[in-house]
């Protein structure tokens, strides 16, 4: 049996001394995209109903809800909030269902911010 002398390269290439272990790869996590939830104006849904929807489903106080309702009425639409996809989708479904149950044509949509 022949024993060979250890060289410098043998010391760094051995098990446990792998060069790839010395460099850490940081994975950069991105925030999920956000979605704007918007109410659209129509000529039939009562203003009071829109204020009620804003208070009930978006947690706005009466003054905030009234201001957004006026924006919807004057400009044709208003952004009600910005949420993750799942939350925005749920809010749109809740508003649309509530409006249909009360026989109002109120439209609520979402789009990527």
mmCIF file of C-alpha atoms in Angstrom:
data_model
loop_
_atom_site.group_PDB
_atom_site.id
_atom_site.type_symbol
_atom_site.label_atom_id
_atom_site.label_comp_id
_atom_site.label_asym_id
_atom_site.label_seq_id
_atom_site.Cartn_x
_atom_site.Cartn_y
_atom_site.Cartn_z
ATOM 1 C CA UNK A 1 0.000 0.000 0.000
ATOM 2 C CA UNK A 2 1.289 3.421 -0.987
ATOM 3 C CA UNK A 3 0.343 6.555 0.970
ATOM 4 C CA UNK A 4 0.438 9.715 -1.068
ATOM 5 C CA UNK A 5 1.162 13.053 0.591
ATOM 6 C CA UNK A 6 -1.802 15.426 0.823
ATOM 7 C CA UNK A 7 -1.575 18.537 -1.318
ATOM 8 C CA UNK A 8 -3.280 21.877 -0.740
ATOM 9 C CA UNK A 9 -5.931 21.171 -3.396
ATOM 10 C CA UNK A 10 -6.817 17.890 -1.673
ATOM 11 C CA UNK A 11 -7.655 19.755 1.537
ATOM 12 C CA UNK A 12 -10.203 22.091 -0.062
ATOM 13 C CA UNK A 13 -11.827 19.547 -2.354
ATOM 14 C CA UNK A 14 -12.557 16.943 0.287
ATOM 15 C CA UNK A 15 -15.959 16.136 1.797
ATOM 16 C CA UNK A 16 -17.313 18.923 3.985
ATOM 17 C CA UNK A 17 -15.125 21.509 2.269
ATOM 18 C CA UNK A 18 -17.198 21.919 -0.873
ATOM 19 C CA UNK A 19 -16.821 25.392 -2.381
ATOM 20 C CA UNK A 20 -20.531 25.563 -3.258
ATOM 21 C CA UNK A 21 -21.373 25.558 0.434
ATOM 22 C CA UNK A 22 -19.485 28.782 0.913
ATOM 23 C CA UNK A 23 -21.734 30.795 -1.386
ATOM 24 C CA UNK A 24 -25.305 31.331 -0.240
ATOM 25 C CA UNK A 25 -27.988 31.983 -2.783
ATOM 26 C CA UNK A 26 -30.556 34.425 -1.539
ATOM 27 C CA UNK A 27 -33.971 33.957 -3.026
ATOM 28 C CA UNK A 28 -35.751 37.235 -3.385
ATOM 29 C CA UNK A 29 -39.402 36.896 -2.513
ATOM 30 C CA UNK A 30 -41.747 39.263 -4.252
ATOM 31 C CA UNK A 31 -44.945 40.599 -2.817
ATOM 32 C CA UNK A 32 -48.036 39.249 -4.524
ATOM 33 C CA UNK A 33 -49.700 41.635 -6.975
ATOM 34 C CA UNK A 34 -52.457 43.858 -5.626
ATOM 35 C CA UNK A 35 -55.850 44.442 -7.164
ATOM 36 C CA UNK A 36 -58.050 47.540 -7.197
ATOM 37 C CA UNK A 37 -61.717 46.990 -6.379
ATOM 38 C CA UNK A 38 -63.944 49.517 -8.135
ATOM 39 C CA UNK A 39 -67.603 50.443 -8.079
ATOM 40 C CA UNK A 40 -69.223 51.585 -11.320
ATOM 41 C CA UNK A 41 -72.019 54.103 -11.648
ATOM 42 C CA UNK A 42 -75.461 53.232 -12.957
ATOM 43 C CA UNK A 43 -78.668 55.221 -13.195
ATOM 44 C CA UNK A 44 -80.768 52.893 -11.038
ATOM 45 C CA UNK A 45 -78.990 51.922 -7.814
ATOM 46 C CA UNK A 46 -79.959 54.337 -5.017
ATOM 47 C CA UNK A 47 -77.135 56.387 -3.526
ATOM 48 C CA UNK A 48 -78.103 55.221 -0.026
ATOM 49 C CA UNK A 49 -77.636 51.601 -1.099
ATOM 50 C CA UNK A 50 -74.133 52.342 -2.412
ATOM 51 C CA UNK A 51 -73.231 54.050 0.892
ATOM 52 C CA UNK A 52 -74.540 51.003 2.767
ATOM 53 C CA UNK A 53 -72.442 48.646 0.600
ATOM 54 C CA UNK A 54 -69.311 50.714 1.213
ATOM 55 C CA UNK A 55 -69.865 50.719 4.964
ATOM 56 C CA UNK A 56 -70.782 47.019 5.176
ATOM 57 C CA UNK A 57 -68.210 45.399 2.878
ATOM 58 C CA UNK A 58 -65.314 47.852 3.005
ATOM 59 C CA UNK A 59 -65.485 49.033 6.621
ATOM 60 C CA UNK A 60 -65.774 52.709 5.754
ATOM 61 C CA UNK A 61 -67.405 55.213 8.055
ATOM 62 C CA UNK A 62 -70.443 57.096 6.784
ATOM 63 C CA UNK A 63 -68.510 60.205 5.674
ATOM 64 C CA UNK A 64 -65.926 58.150 3.738
ATOM 65 C CA UNK A 65 -68.634 56.032 2.143
ATOM 66 C CA UNK A 66 -70.606 59.124 1.147
ATOM 67 C CA UNK A 67 -67.533 60.724 -0.467
ATOM 68 C CA UNK A 68 -66.747 57.602 -2.490
ATOM 69 C CA UNK A 69 -70.393 57.264 -3.517
ATOM 70 C CA UNK A 70 -70.304 60.847 -4.835
ATOM 71 C CA UNK A 71 -67.106 60.087 -6.762
ATOM 72 C CA UNK A 72 -68.791 57.053 -8.345
ATOM 73 C CA UNK A 73 -71.826 59.179 -9.188
ATOM 74 C CA UNK A 74 -69.861 62.079 -10.696
ATOM 75 C CA UNK A 75 -66.933 60.305 -12.382
ATOM 76 C CA UNK A 76 -68.544 56.993 -13.310
ATOM 77 C CA UNK A 77 -66.341 54.830 -11.097
ATOM 78 C CA UNK A 78 -64.171 54.923 -8.012
ATOM 79 C CA UNK A 79 -61.515 52.719 -6.472
ATOM 80 C CA UNK A 80 -62.906 51.443 -3.191
ATOM 81 C CA UNK A 81 -59.809 49.612 -1.975
ATOM 82 C CA UNK A 82 -56.668 47.728 -2.951
ATOM 83 C CA UNK A 83 -56.317 44.113 -1.860
ATOM 84 C CA UNK A 84 -54.626 40.800 -2.586
ATOM 85 C CA UNK A 85 -56.257 38.792 -5.362
ATOM 86 C CA UNK A 86 -58.240 36.531 -3.042
ATOM 87 C CA UNK A 87 -59.572 39.370 -0.897
ATOM 88 C CA UNK A 88 -60.467 41.500 -3.930
ATOM 89 C CA UNK A 89 -62.242 38.580 -5.583
ATOM 90 C CA UNK A 90 -64.224 37.903 -2.416
ATOM 91 C CA UNK A 91 -65.239 41.548 -2.009
ATOM 92 C CA UNK A 92 -66.419 41.763 -5.631
ATOM 93 C CA UNK A 93 -68.465 38.576 -5.221
ATOM 94 C CA UNK A 94 -69.996 39.785 -1.945
ATOM 95 C CA UNK A 95 -70.997 43.165 -3.387
ATOM 96 C CA UNK A 96 -72.409 41.671 -6.584
ATOM 97 C CA UNK A 97 -74.392 39.036 -4.675
ATOM 98 C CA UNK A 98 -75.732 41.604 -2.203
ATOM 99 C CA UNK A 99 -76.771 43.964 -5.031
ATOM 100 C CA UNK A 100 -78.541 41.167 -6.935
ATOM 101 C CA UNK A 101 -80.395 40.003 -3.814
ATOM 102 C CA UNK A 102 -81.665 43.571 -3.407
ATOM 103 C CA UNK A 103 -82.466 43.796 -7.140
ATOM 104 C CA UNK A 104 -79.968 46.557 -7.938
ATOM 105 C CA UNK A 105 -77.743 46.584 -11.039
ATOM 106 C CA UNK A 106 -74.690 47.866 -9.113
ATOM 107 C CA UNK A 107 -71.440 46.716 -10.722
ATOM 108 C CA UNK A 108 -68.251 45.961 -8.830
ATOM 109 C CA UNK A 109 -65.049 44.974 -10.626
ATOM 110 C CA UNK A 110 -61.386 44.423 -9.944
ATOM 111 C CA UNK A 111 -58.213 44.972 -11.938
ATOM 112 C CA UNK A 112 -54.518 44.543 -11.314
ATOM 113 C CA UNK A 113 -52.918 47.624 -9.787
#
